[in-house]
């Protein structure tokens, strides 16, 4: 009997096929209920489980590889689980290659905790581009936030020297872009200069996903469409919500990937849709915690991802981009 075809390859999505390499946790907290999926499909909505579902809603076939698999995210008092090493990652890639399953339109990477694993990711980029030279590599360089480093110091130079040059789109936060460029971001002009520095190293699209400048929370985007032309640059002021959420960085990058695929020459539009979608989801999250009798300002909140499908699939633009001249 003939083996049936893999339909995601034989009949690929019109949108694309994504290989997503990020962290993964098993536990999900939803207004007092604990949901556990033994196949590893649910988590506290960080890493892959903050990214995969939105990308699927936006039309992608997504294959997740979990760089770590923890019982819950590290914001809890304790956690347990496993960390995938570089050789184990390569073993998975070789298995896909042996079955002719390596044709991806996009590669998405998030949290990576070791130099050896990150080095293997670079081999994965080369391998995937040998199959599809037009592969779009979207890299969220998860290094830290608000002055705190989440990863070993030696990962910074690997990102600077080897990862940034091969990325198509880079989505650092303010702290991460400072680490990658060596520039201090204290004003909008600093942010634009940092984007230009990263463009000169490789990526055509750079989005500083959050930067606190003069008491304003901004997204700063930059798209260099041609080498001989200056980049098109813009900002979006992000409404502040008085709460702390987990998984928003992973979700933001996934939304930017999804919408920039739909609007490949209009990063402003993609960012407006991504930010507006995220804001609607966060407002729903806060409202739901309040309805459950919980003060959202007292603890880190798990985002209401599943309940926000409409806001992900068809967001109303509430956050507008302003172009820099």
PDB file of C-alpha atoms in Angstrom:
ATOM      1  CA  UNK A   1       0.000   0.000   0.000  1.00  0.00           C
ATOM      2  CA  UNK A   2       1.358   3.412  -0.956  1.00  0.00           C
ATOM      3  CA  UNK A   3       2.182   5.806   1.842  1.00  0.00           C
ATOM      4  CA  UNK A   4      -0.231   8.794   1.822  1.00  0.00           C
ATOM      5  CA  UNK A   5       1.343  12.150   1.024  1.00  0.00           C
ATOM      6  CA  UNK A   6       2.063  14.755   3.695  1.00  0.00           C
ATOM      7  CA  UNK A   7      -0.587  17.280   2.711  1.00  0.00           C
ATOM      8  CA  UNK A   8       1.228  20.281   4.167  1.00  0.00           C
ATOM      9  CA  UNK A   9       3.917  19.517   1.572  1.00  0.00           C
ATOM     10  CA  UNK A  10       1.824  18.069  -1.272  1.00  0.00           C
ATOM     11  CA  UNK A  11      -0.876  20.754  -0.959  1.00  0.00           C
ATOM     12  CA  UNK A  12       0.950  23.600   0.780  1.00  0.00           C
ATOM     13  CA  UNK A  13      -0.931  26.453   2.390  1.00  0.00           C
ATOM     14  CA  UNK A  14      -1.215  29.497   0.166  1.00  0.00           C
ATOM     15  CA  UNK A  15       0.133  31.470   3.122  1.00  0.00           C
ATOM     16  CA  UNK A  16       3.232  29.390   3.850  1.00  0.00           C
ATOM     17  CA  UNK A  17       4.868  26.795   6.089  1.00  0.00           C
ATOM     18  CA  UNK A  18       6.767  27.828   9.217  1.00  0.00           C
ATOM     19  CA  UNK A  19       9.386  25.969  11.237  1.00  0.00           C
ATOM     20  CA  UNK A  20       9.249  27.538  14.718  1.00  0.00           C
ATOM     21  CA  UNK A  21      12.116  26.859  17.150  1.00  0.00           C
ATOM     22  CA  UNK A  22      11.282  28.267  20.584  1.00  0.00           C
ATOM     23  CA  UNK A  23      10.694  27.373  24.212  1.00  0.00           C
ATOM     24  CA  UNK A  24       7.654  25.396  25.381  1.00  0.00           C
ATOM     25  CA  UNK A  25       5.878  24.877  28.692  1.00  0.00           C
ATOM     26  CA  UNK A  26       3.184  22.361  29.597  1.00  0.00           C
ATOM     27  CA  UNK A  27       1.085  24.228  32.154  1.00  0.00           C
ATOM     28  CA  UNK A  28      -1.638  26.744  31.365  1.00  0.00           C
ATOM     29  CA  UNK A  29      -3.284  28.920  34.020  1.00  0.00           C
ATOM     30  CA  UNK A  30      -6.689  30.193  33.002  1.00  0.00           C
ATOM     31  CA  UNK A  31      -8.571  32.083  35.676  1.00  0.00           C
ATOM     32  CA  UNK A  32      -7.993  29.454  38.327  1.00  0.00           C
ATOM     33  CA  UNK A  33      -8.216  26.339  36.160  1.00  0.00           C
ATOM     34  CA  UNK A  34      -5.233  24.116  35.370  1.00  0.00           C
ATOM     35  CA  UNK A  35      -5.310  22.557  31.919  1.00  0.00           C
ATOM     36  CA  UNK A  36      -2.725  19.929  31.035  1.00  0.00           C
ATOM     37  CA  UNK A  37      -2.418  18.356  27.600  1.00  0.00           C
ATOM     38  CA  UNK A  38      -0.330  15.194  27.639  1.00  0.00           C
ATOM     39  CA  UNK A  39       0.698  15.627  24.025  1.00  0.00           C
ATOM     40  CA  UNK A  40       2.349  18.916  24.990  1.00  0.00           C
ATOM     41  CA  UNK A  41      -0.162  21.078  23.126  1.00  0.00           C
ATOM     42  CA  UNK A  42      -0.955  23.490  26.005  1.00  0.00           C
ATOM     43  CA  UNK A  43       1.268  25.738  28.080  1.00  0.00           C
ATOM     44  CA  UNK A  44       1.501  29.013  29.944  1.00  0.00           C
ATOM     45  CA  UNK A  45       1.412  30.788  26.573  1.00  0.00           C
ATOM     46  CA  UNK A  46       5.070  31.598  26.160  1.00  0.00           C
ATOM     47  CA  UNK A  47       7.404  30.507  23.376  1.00  0.00           C
ATOM     48  CA  UNK A  48       5.913  28.212  20.773  1.00  0.00           C
ATOM     49  CA  UNK A  49       2.457  28.158  22.306  1.00  0.00           C
ATOM     50  CA  UNK A  50       2.279  31.912  22.176  1.00  0.00           C
ATOM     51  CA  UNK A  51       3.332  31.837  18.509  1.00  0.00           C
ATOM     52  CA  UNK A  52       1.958  28.693  16.851  1.00  0.00           C
ATOM     53  CA  UNK A  53      -1.779  29.227  17.330  1.00  0.00           C
ATOM     54  CA  UNK A  54      -1.822  32.823  16.006  1.00  0.00           C
ATOM     55  CA  UNK A  55       0.204  31.780  12.960  1.00  0.00           C
ATOM     56  CA  UNK A  56      -2.235  28.960  12.290  1.00  0.00           C
ATOM     57  CA  UNK A  57      -5.146  31.400  12.556  1.00  0.00           C
ATOM     58  CA  UNK A  58      -3.377  33.568   9.982  1.00  0.00           C
ATOM     59  CA  UNK A  59      -3.206  30.650   7.563  1.00  0.00           C
ATOM     60  CA  UNK A  60       0.193  29.042   8.111  1.00  0.00           C
ATOM     61  CA  UNK A  61       1.090  25.391   8.506  1.00  0.00           C
ATOM     62  CA  UNK A  62       3.428  25.434  11.528  1.00  0.00           C
ATOM     63  CA  UNK A  63       5.889  22.791  12.708  1.00  0.00           C
ATOM     64  CA  UNK A  64       7.132  23.599  16.237  1.00  0.00           C
ATOM     65  CA  UNK A  65      10.442  22.425  17.687  1.00  0.00           C
ATOM     66  CA  UNK A  66      10.770  23.112  21.407  1.00  0.00           C
ATOM     67  CA  UNK A  67      14.178  24.442  22.401  1.00  0.00           C
ATOM     68  CA  UNK A  68      13.186  23.804  26.015  1.00  0.00           C
ATOM     69  CA  UNK A  69      10.206  21.956  27.427  1.00  0.00           C
ATOM     70  CA  UNK A  70       9.320  23.028  30.945  1.00  0.00           C
ATOM     71  CA  UNK A  71       6.458  22.224  33.298  1.00  0.00           C
ATOM     72  CA  UNK A  72       5.612  25.949  33.459  1.00  0.00           C
ATOM     73  CA  UNK A  73       7.306  29.210  32.564  1.00  0.00           C
ATOM     74  CA  UNK A  74      10.173  30.441  34.709  1.00  0.00           C
ATOM     75  CA  UNK A  75       8.109  33.214  36.307  1.00  0.00           C
ATOM     76  CA  UNK A  76       6.773  30.587  38.732  1.00  0.00           C
ATOM     77  CA  UNK A  77       8.671  29.719  41.962  1.00  0.00           C
ATOM     78  CA  UNK A  78       9.919  26.421  40.480  1.00  0.00           C
ATOM     79  CA  UNK A  79       9.943  24.620  37.145  1.00  0.00           C
ATOM     80  CA  UNK A  80      11.088  21.285  35.755  1.00  0.00           C
ATOM     81  CA  UNK A  81      11.751  19.895  32.337  1.00  0.00           C
ATOM     82  CA  UNK A  82      14.262  19.331  29.584  1.00  0.00           C
ATOM     83  CA  UNK A  83      16.536  21.428  27.403  1.00  0.00           C
ATOM     84  CA  UNK A  84      17.086  20.350  23.796  1.00  0.00           C
ATOM     85  CA  UNK A  85      20.746  20.369  22.794  1.00  0.00           C
ATOM     86  CA  UNK A  86      22.242  21.089  19.401  1.00  0.00           C
ATOM     87  CA  UNK A  87      22.750  17.471  18.375  1.00  0.00           C
ATOM     88  CA  UNK A  88      19.153  16.620  19.254  1.00  0.00           C
ATOM     89  CA  UNK A  89      17.937  19.558  17.152  1.00  0.00           C
ATOM     90  CA  UNK A  90      20.049  18.428  14.205  1.00  0.00           C
ATOM     91  CA  UNK A  91      18.715  14.896  14.580  1.00  0.00           C
ATOM     92  CA  UNK A  92      15.176  16.257  14.095  1.00  0.00           C
ATOM     93  CA  UNK A  93      16.276  18.223  11.027  1.00  0.00           C
ATOM     94  CA  UNK A  94      17.945  15.150   9.548  1.00  0.00           C
ATOM     95  CA  UNK A  95      14.752  13.169  10.093  1.00  0.00           C
ATOM     96  CA  UNK A  96      12.771  15.800   8.205  1.00  0.00           C
ATOM     97  CA  UNK A  97      15.375  15.808   5.426  1.00  0.00           C
ATOM     98  CA  UNK A  98      15.291  12.025   5.035  1.00  0.00           C
ATOM     99  CA  UNK A  99      11.562  12.261   4.331  1.00  0.00           C
ATOM    100  CA  UNK A 100      11.754  15.285   2.016  1.00  0.00           C
ATOM    101  CA  UNK A 101       9.956  17.496   4.541  1.00  0.00           C
ATOM    102  CA  UNK A 102      12.332  20.461   4.662  1.00  0.00           C
ATOM    103  CA  UNK A 103      10.593  22.884   2.313  1.00  0.00           C
ATOM    104  CA  UNK A 104       9.656  25.810   4.537  1.00  0.00           C
ATOM    105  CA  UNK A 105       8.780  29.357   3.553  1.00  0.00           C
ATOM    106  CA  UNK A 106       9.652  30.758   6.991  1.00  0.00           C
ATOM    107  CA  UNK A 107      11.865  29.995   9.972  1.00  0.00           C
ATOM    108  CA  UNK A 108      10.992  31.590  13.323  1.00  0.00           C
ATOM    109  CA  UNK A 109      13.303  31.454  16.340  1.00  0.00           C
ATOM    110  CA  UNK A 110      12.811  32.752  19.863  1.00  0.00           C
ATOM    111  CA  UNK A 111      14.410  31.816  23.191  1.00  0.00           C
ATOM    112  CA  UNK A 112      17.657  29.881  22.788  1.00  0.00           C
ATOM    113  CA  UNK A 113      19.695  29.194  25.910  1.00  0.00           C
ATOM    114  CA  UNK A 114      23.128  28.018  24.750  1.00  0.00           C
ATOM    115  CA  UNK A 115      25.818  28.799  22.192  1.00  0.00           C
ATOM    116  CA  UNK A 116      25.865  25.204  20.953  1.00  0.00           C
ATOM    117  CA  UNK A 117      22.135  25.250  20.221  1.00  0.00           C
ATOM    118  CA  UNK A 118      22.333  28.655  18.535  1.00  0.00           C
ATOM    119  CA  UNK A 119      25.232  27.419  16.399  1.00  0.00           C
ATOM    120  CA  UNK A 120      23.079  24.506  15.271  1.00  0.00           C
ATOM    121  CA  UNK A 121      20.248  26.924  14.436  1.00  0.00           C
ATOM    122  CA  UNK A 122      22.662  28.629  12.025  1.00  0.00           C
ATOM    123  CA  UNK A 123      23.244  25.244  10.368  1.00  0.00           C
ATOM    124  CA  UNK A 124      19.461  24.853  10.139  1.00  0.00           C
ATOM    125  CA  UNK A 125      19.199  28.202   8.348  1.00  0.00           C
ATOM    126  CA  UNK A 126      21.783  27.042   5.795  1.00  0.00           C
ATOM    127  CA  UNK A 127      20.052  23.688   5.365  1.00  0.00           C
ATOM    128  CA  UNK A 128      16.611  25.220   4.847  1.00  0.00           C
ATOM    129  CA  UNK A 129      17.955  27.786   2.381  1.00  0.00           C
ATOM    130  CA  UNK A 130      19.628  25.035   0.395  1.00  0.00           C
ATOM    131  CA  UNK A 131      16.097  23.694  -0.168  1.00  0.00           C
ATOM    132  CA  UNK A 132      14.350  27.081  -0.482  1.00  0.00           C
ATOM    133  CA  UNK A 133      16.722  30.005  -1.175  1.00  0.00           C
ATOM    134  CA  UNK A 134      13.835  32.417  -0.563  1.00  0.00           C
ATOM    135  CA  UNK A 135      13.339  31.274   3.039  1.00  0.00           C
ATOM    136  CA  UNK A 136      12.339  34.175   5.316  1.00  0.00           C
ATOM    137  CA  UNK A 137      14.125  33.969   8.668  1.00  0.00           C
ATOM    138  CA  UNK A 138      12.374  35.923  11.434  1.00  0.00           C
ATOM    139  CA  UNK A 139      14.554  36.121  14.539  1.00  0.00           C
ATOM    140  CA  UNK A 140      13.412  37.287  17.949  1.00  0.00           C
ATOM    141  CA  UNK A 141      16.808  37.602  19.674  1.00  0.00           C
ATOM    142  CA  UNK A 142      15.656  36.793  23.200  1.00  0.00           C
ATOM    143  CA  UNK A 143      18.495  38.062  25.373  1.00  0.00           C
ATOM    144  CA  UNK A 144      16.737  39.862  28.208  1.00  0.00           C
ATOM    145  CA  UNK A 145      14.608  42.855  29.155  1.00  0.00           C
ATOM    146  CA  UNK A 146      14.701  45.940  31.374  1.00  0.00           C
ATOM    147  CA  UNK A 147      18.435  45.588  32.010  1.00  0.00           C
ATOM    148  CA  UNK A 148      18.280  41.905  32.982  1.00  0.00           C
ATOM    149  CA  UNK A 149      20.048  39.269  30.877  1.00  0.00           C
ATOM    150  CA  UNK A 150      18.120  35.994  30.457  1.00  0.00           C
ATOM    151  CA  UNK A 151      20.869  34.045  28.675  1.00  0.00           C
ATOM    152  CA  UNK A 152      24.629  33.452  29.010  1.00  0.00           C
ATOM    153  CA  UNK A 153      26.722  36.505  28.086  1.00  0.00           C
ATOM    154  CA  UNK A 154      28.552  34.687  25.296  1.00  0.00           C
ATOM    155  CA  UNK A 155      25.366  34.381  23.230  1.00  0.00           C
ATOM    156  CA  UNK A 156      25.450  38.127  22.514  1.00  0.00           C
ATOM    157  CA  UNK A 157      28.507  37.948  20.248  1.00  0.00           C
ATOM    158  CA  UNK A 158      27.085  34.950  18.365  1.00  0.00           C
ATOM    159  CA  UNK A 159      23.916  36.905  17.638  1.00  0.00           C
ATOM    160  CA  UNK A 160      25.932  39.978  16.635  1.00  0.00           C
ATOM    161  CA  UNK A 161      28.425  38.225  14.376  1.00  0.00           C
ATOM    162  CA  UNK A 162      26.525  35.265  12.954  1.00  0.00           C
ATOM    163  CA  UNK A 163      22.748  35.423  13.475  1.00  0.00           C
ATOM    164  CA  UNK A 164      21.964  39.051  12.616  1.00  0.00           C
ATOM    165  CA  UNK A 165      23.672  38.792   9.178  1.00  0.00           C
ATOM    166  CA  UNK A 166      21.434  35.894   8.067  1.00  0.00           C
ATOM    167  CA  UNK A 167      18.108  37.158   9.489  1.00  0.00           C
ATOM    168  CA  UNK A 168      15.436  38.616   7.214  1.00  0.00           C
ATOM    169  CA  UNK A 169      13.556  40.324  10.048  1.00  0.00           C
ATOM    170  CA  UNK A 170      14.832  41.080  13.538  1.00  0.00           C
ATOM    171  CA  UNK A 171      12.478  41.889  16.460  1.00  0.00           C
ATOM    172  CA  UNK A 172      14.503  42.937  19.540  1.00  0.00           C
ATOM    173  CA  UNK A 173      13.173  44.911  22.465  1.00  0.00           C
ATOM    174  CA  UNK A 174      14.952  48.061  23.699  1.00  0.00           C
ATOM    175  CA  UNK A 175      17.421  46.228  25.950  1.00  0.00           C
ATOM    176  CA  UNK A 176      18.206  43.650  23.280  1.00  0.00           C
ATOM    177  CA  UNK A 177      18.840  46.204  20.533  1.00  0.00           C
ATOM    178  CA  UNK A 178      21.226  47.999  22.889  1.00  0.00           C
ATOM    179  CA  UNK A 179      23.118  44.745  23.471  1.00  0.00           C
ATOM    180  CA  UNK A 180      23.257  43.951  19.748  1.00  0.00           C
ATOM    181  CA  UNK A 181      24.411  47.404  18.607  1.00  0.00           C
ATOM    182  CA  UNK A 182      26.284  48.768  21.623  1.00  0.00           C
ATOM    183  CA  UNK A 183      24.126  51.899  21.388  1.00  0.00           C
ATOM    184  CA  UNK A 184      22.184  53.380  24.276  1.00  0.00           C
ATOM    185  CA  UNK A 185      18.553  54.139  23.320  1.00  0.00           C
ATOM    186  CA  UNK A 186      17.461  57.299  25.126  1.00  0.00           C
ATOM    187  CA  UNK A 187      15.569  59.055  22.314  1.00  0.00           C
ATOM    188  CA  UNK A 188      13.833  58.195  19.073  1.00  0.00           C
ATOM    189  CA  UNK A 189      16.873  59.245  17.031  1.00  0.00           C
ATOM    190  CA  UNK A 190      18.927  56.642  18.922  1.00  0.00           C
ATOM    191  CA  UNK A 191      16.373  53.992  17.978  1.00  0.00           C
ATOM    192  CA  UNK A 192      16.553  54.907  14.295  1.00  0.00           C
ATOM    193  CA  UNK A 193      20.352  54.859  14.412  1.00  0.00           C
ATOM    194  CA  UNK A 194      20.273  51.402  15.996  1.00  0.00           C
ATOM    195  CA  UNK A 195      17.964  50.156  13.228  1.00  0.00           C
ATOM    196  CA  UNK A 196      20.384  51.494  10.614  1.00  0.00           C
ATOM    197  CA  UNK A 197      23.270  49.751  12.355  1.00  0.00           C
ATOM    198  CA  UNK A 198      21.405  46.440  12.210  1.00  0.00           C
ATOM    199  CA  UNK A 199      20.445  46.989   8.550  1.00  0.00           C
ATOM    200  CA  UNK A 200      24.121  47.409   7.706  1.00  0.00           C
ATOM    201  CA  UNK A 201      24.759  43.978   9.222  1.00  0.00           C
ATOM    202  CA  UNK A 202      22.084  42.150   7.242  1.00  0.00           C
ATOM    203  CA  UNK A 203      18.334  42.195   7.984  1.00  0.00           C
ATOM    204  CA  UNK A 204      16.058  44.180   5.683  1.00  0.00           C
ATOM    205  CA  UNK A 205      13.395  44.582   8.358  1.00  0.00           C
ATOM    206  CA  UNK A 206      14.033  45.636  11.952  1.00  0.00           C
ATOM    207  CA  UNK A 207      11.302  46.185  14.518  1.00  0.00           C
ATOM    208  CA  UNK A 208      12.166  47.394  18.004  1.00  0.00           C
ATOM    209  CA  UNK A 209       9.050  45.927  19.563  1.00  0.00           C
ATOM    210  CA  UNK A 210       9.035  48.044  22.727  1.00  0.00           C
ATOM    211  CA  UNK A 211      11.084  51.052  23.763  1.00  0.00           C
ATOM    212  CA  UNK A 212      10.308  53.315  26.709  1.00  0.00           C
ATOM    213  CA  UNK A 213      11.358  56.786  25.566  1.00  0.00           C
ATOM    214  CA  UNK A 214      10.415  59.970  27.405  1.00  0.00           C
ATOM    215  CA  UNK A 215       7.680  58.094  29.261  1.00  0.00           C
ATOM    216  CA  UNK A 216       6.152  56.856  25.993  1.00  0.00           C
ATOM    217  CA  UNK A 217       6.054  53.191  25.005  1.00  0.00           C
ATOM    218  CA  UNK A 218       6.981  52.954  21.326  1.00  0.00           C
ATOM    219  CA  UNK A 219       7.424  50.405  18.594  1.00  0.00           C
ATOM    220  CA  UNK A 220      10.038  51.607  16.101  1.00  0.00           C
ATOM    221  CA  UNK A 221      10.063  49.949  12.684  1.00  0.00           C
ATOM    222  CA  UNK A 222      12.516  50.182   9.813  1.00  0.00           C
ATOM    223  CA  UNK A 223      12.361  48.595   6.346  1.00  0.00           C
ATOM    224  CA  UNK A 224      15.343  48.851   4.001  1.00  0.00           C
ATOM    225  CA  UNK A 225      13.877  47.897   0.648  1.00  0.00           C
ATOM    226  CA  UNK A 226      16.999  48.539  -1.436  1.00  0.00           C
ATOM    227  CA  UNK A 227      20.694  48.893  -0.614  1.00  0.00           C
ATOM    228  CA  UNK A 228      21.027  52.223  -2.390  1.00  0.00           C
ATOM    229  CA  UNK A 229      17.999  53.765  -0.660  1.00  0.00           C
ATOM    230  CA  UNK A 230      17.488  54.875   2.944  1.00  0.00           C
ATOM    231  CA  UNK A 231      15.107  52.738   4.993  1.00  0.00           C
ATOM    232  CA  UNK A 232      11.449  53.597   5.466  1.00  0.00           C
ATOM    233  CA  UNK A 233      11.062  54.217   9.195  1.00  0.00           C
ATOM    234  CA  UNK A 234       8.085  54.752  11.475  1.00  0.00           C
ATOM    235  CA  UNK A 235       6.859  54.586  15.041  1.00  0.00           C
ATOM    236  CA  UNK A 236       3.713  53.411  16.765  1.00  0.00           C
ATOM    237  CA  UNK A 237       2.822  54.677  20.218  1.00  0.00           C
ATOM    238  CA  UNK A 238       1.624  51.722  22.258  1.00  0.00           C
ATOM    239  CA  UNK A 239      -1.053  52.385  24.901  1.00  0.00           C
ATOM    240  CA  UNK A 240       0.189  51.468  28.357  1.00  0.00           C
ATOM    241  CA  UNK A 241      -1.847  48.861  30.224  1.00  0.00           C
ATOM    242  CA  UNK A 242      -1.238  48.749  34.010  1.00  0.00           C
ATOM    243  CA  UNK A 243      -0.440  45.044  34.188  1.00  0.00           C
ATOM    244  CA  UNK A 244       2.409  42.637  33.451  1.00  0.00           C
ATOM    245  CA  UNK A 245       1.912  39.816  30.942  1.00  0.00           C
ATOM    246  CA  UNK A 246       3.938  36.759  29.918  1.00  0.00           C
ATOM    247  CA  UNK A 247       4.417  35.701  26.309  1.00  0.00           C
ATOM    248  CA  UNK A 248       3.759  39.078  24.675  1.00  0.00           C
ATOM    249  CA  UNK A 249       7.152  39.260  22.985  1.00  0.00           C
ATOM    250  CA  UNK A 250       6.732  35.823  21.394  1.00  0.00           C
ATOM    251  CA  UNK A 251       3.217  36.732  20.277  1.00  0.00           C
ATOM    252  CA  UNK A 252       4.295  40.093  18.850  1.00  0.00           C
ATOM    253  CA  UNK A 253       6.971  38.490  16.679  1.00  0.00           C
ATOM    254  CA  UNK A 254       4.523  35.838  15.434  1.00  0.00           C
ATOM    255  CA  UNK A 255       1.982  38.523  14.513  1.00  0.00           C
ATOM    256  CA  UNK A 256       4.661  40.566  12.737  1.00  0.00           C
ATOM    257  CA  UNK A 257       5.670  37.487  10.753  1.00  0.00           C
ATOM    258  CA  UNK A 258       2.075  36.735   9.841  1.00  0.00           C
ATOM    259  CA  UNK A 259       1.047  40.220   8.782  1.00  0.00           C
ATOM    260  CA  UNK A 260       4.333  41.094   7.050  1.00  0.00           C
ATOM    261  CA  UNK A 261       3.820  37.988   4.922  1.00  0.00           C
ATOM    262  CA  UNK A 262       0.445  39.393   3.855  1.00  0.00           C
ATOM    263  CA  UNK A 263       1.924  42.884   3.355  1.00  0.00           C
ATOM    264  CA  UNK A 264       5.553  42.160   2.386  1.00  0.00           C
ATOM    265  CA  UNK A 265       6.225  45.696   1.109  1.00  0.00           C
ATOM    266  CA  UNK A 266       4.324  47.520   3.852  1.00  0.00           C
ATOM    267  CA  UNK A 267       5.922  46.950   7.238  1.00  0.00           C
ATOM    268  CA  UNK A 268       3.950  49.882   8.661  1.00  0.00           C
ATOM    269  CA  UNK A 269       0.648  48.180   7.893  1.00  0.00           C
ATOM    270  CA  UNK A 270       1.885  44.860   9.273  1.00  0.00           C
ATOM    271  CA  UNK A 271       3.012  46.530  12.493  1.00  0.00           C
ATOM    272  CA  UNK A 272      -0.288  48.417  12.877  1.00  0.00           C
ATOM    273  CA  UNK A 273      -2.205  45.146  12.607  1.00  0.00           C
ATOM    274  CA  UNK A 274       0.172  43.321  14.967  1.00  0.00           C
ATOM    275  CA  UNK A 275       0.094  46.014  17.674  1.00  0.00           C
ATOM    276  CA  UNK A 276      -3.665  46.543  17.393  1.00  0.00           C
ATOM    277  CA  UNK A 277      -4.281  42.807  17.652  1.00  0.00           C
ATOM    278  CA  UNK A 278      -2.017  42.512  20.688  1.00  0.00           C
ATOM    279  CA  UNK A 279      -3.658  45.473  22.428  1.00  0.00           C
ATOM    280  CA  UNK A 280      -7.133  44.012  21.939  1.00  0.00           C
ATOM    281  CA  UNK A 281      -5.954  40.683  23.347  1.00  0.00           C
ATOM    282  CA  UNK A 282      -4.352  42.326  26.379  1.00  0.00           C
ATOM    283  CA  UNK A 283      -7.472  44.373  27.119  1.00  0.00           C
ATOM    284  CA  UNK A 284      -9.539  41.188  26.984  1.00  0.00           C
ATOM    285  CA  UNK A 285      -7.068  39.505  29.330  1.00  0.00           C
ATOM    286  CA  UNK A 286      -7.345  42.289  31.909  1.00  0.00           C
ATOM    287  CA  UNK A 287     -11.138  42.384  31.659  1.00  0.00           C
ATOM    288  CA  UNK A 288     -11.417  38.623  32.125  1.00  0.00           C
ATOM    289  CA  UNK A 289      -9.204  38.627  35.218  1.00  0.00           C
ATOM    290  CA  UNK A 290     -11.319  41.422  36.686  1.00  0.00           C
ATOM    291  CA  UNK A 291     -14.512  39.452  35.965  1.00  0.00           C
ATOM    292  CA  UNK A 292     -12.970  36.543  37.847  1.00  0.00           C
ATOM    293  CA  UNK A 293     -12.455  38.807  40.866  1.00  0.00           C
ATOM    294  CA  UNK A 294      -8.667  39.081  40.482  1.00  0.00           C
ATOM    295  CA  UNK A 295      -6.744  42.357  40.616  1.00  0.00           C
ATOM    296  CA  UNK A 296      -4.647  42.298  37.401  1.00  0.00           C
ATOM    297  CA  UNK A 297      -2.059  44.709  38.818  1.00  0.00           C
ATOM    298  CA  UNK A 298      -0.935  42.286  41.534  1.00  0.00           C
ATOM    299  CA  UNK A 299       0.669  39.515  39.481  1.00  0.00           C
ATOM    300  CA  UNK A 300       1.922  38.410  36.076  1.00  0.00           C
ATOM    301  CA  UNK A 301      -1.014  37.495  33.821  1.00  0.00           C
ATOM    302  CA  UNK A 302      -1.352  34.638  31.333  1.00  0.00           C
ATOM    303  CA  UNK A 303      -2.688  36.047  28.065  1.00  0.00           C
ATOM    304  CA  UNK A 304      -6.162  35.016  26.843  1.00  0.00           C
ATOM    305  CA  UNK A 305      -4.937  33.679  23.524  1.00  0.00           C
ATOM    306  CA  UNK A 306      -7.629  31.145  22.647  1.00  0.00           C
ATOM    307  CA  UNK A 307     -10.416  33.525  23.622  1.00  0.00           C
ATOM    308  CA  UNK A 308      -9.022  36.251  21.317  1.00  0.00           C
ATOM    309  CA  UNK A 309      -9.247  34.448  17.992  1.00  0.00           C
ATOM    310  CA  UNK A 310     -11.281  37.186  16.311  1.00  0.00           C
ATOM    311  CA  UNK A 311      -8.832  39.873  17.440  1.00  0.00           C
ATOM    312  CA  UNK A 312      -5.948  37.827  16.007  1.00  0.00           C
ATOM    313  CA  UNK A 313      -7.610  36.909  12.729  1.00  0.00           C
ATOM    314  CA  UNK A 314      -9.348  40.215  11.954  1.00  0.00           C
ATOM    315  CA  UNK A 315      -8.025  43.031  14.138  1.00  0.00           C
ATOM    316  CA  UNK A 316      -9.417  46.545  14.005  1.00  0.00           C
ATOM    317  CA  UNK A 317      -6.562  49.011  13.585  1.00  0.00           C
ATOM    318  CA  UNK A 318      -6.481  51.148  16.715  1.00  0.00           C
ATOM    319  CA  UNK A 319      -2.752  51.931  16.792  1.00  0.00           C
ATOM    320  CA  UNK A 320      -1.547  53.952  13.802  1.00  0.00           C
ATOM    321  CA  UNK A 321       1.983  54.275  12.450  1.00  0.00           C
ATOM    322  CA  UNK A 322       3.620  57.683  12.086  1.00  0.00           C
ATOM    323  CA  UNK A 323       6.340  57.956   9.452  1.00  0.00           C
ATOM    324  CA  UNK A 324       9.694  59.568  10.132  1.00  0.00           C
ATOM    325  CA  UNK A 325      10.630  62.037   7.411  1.00  0.00           C
TER     326      UNK A 325
END
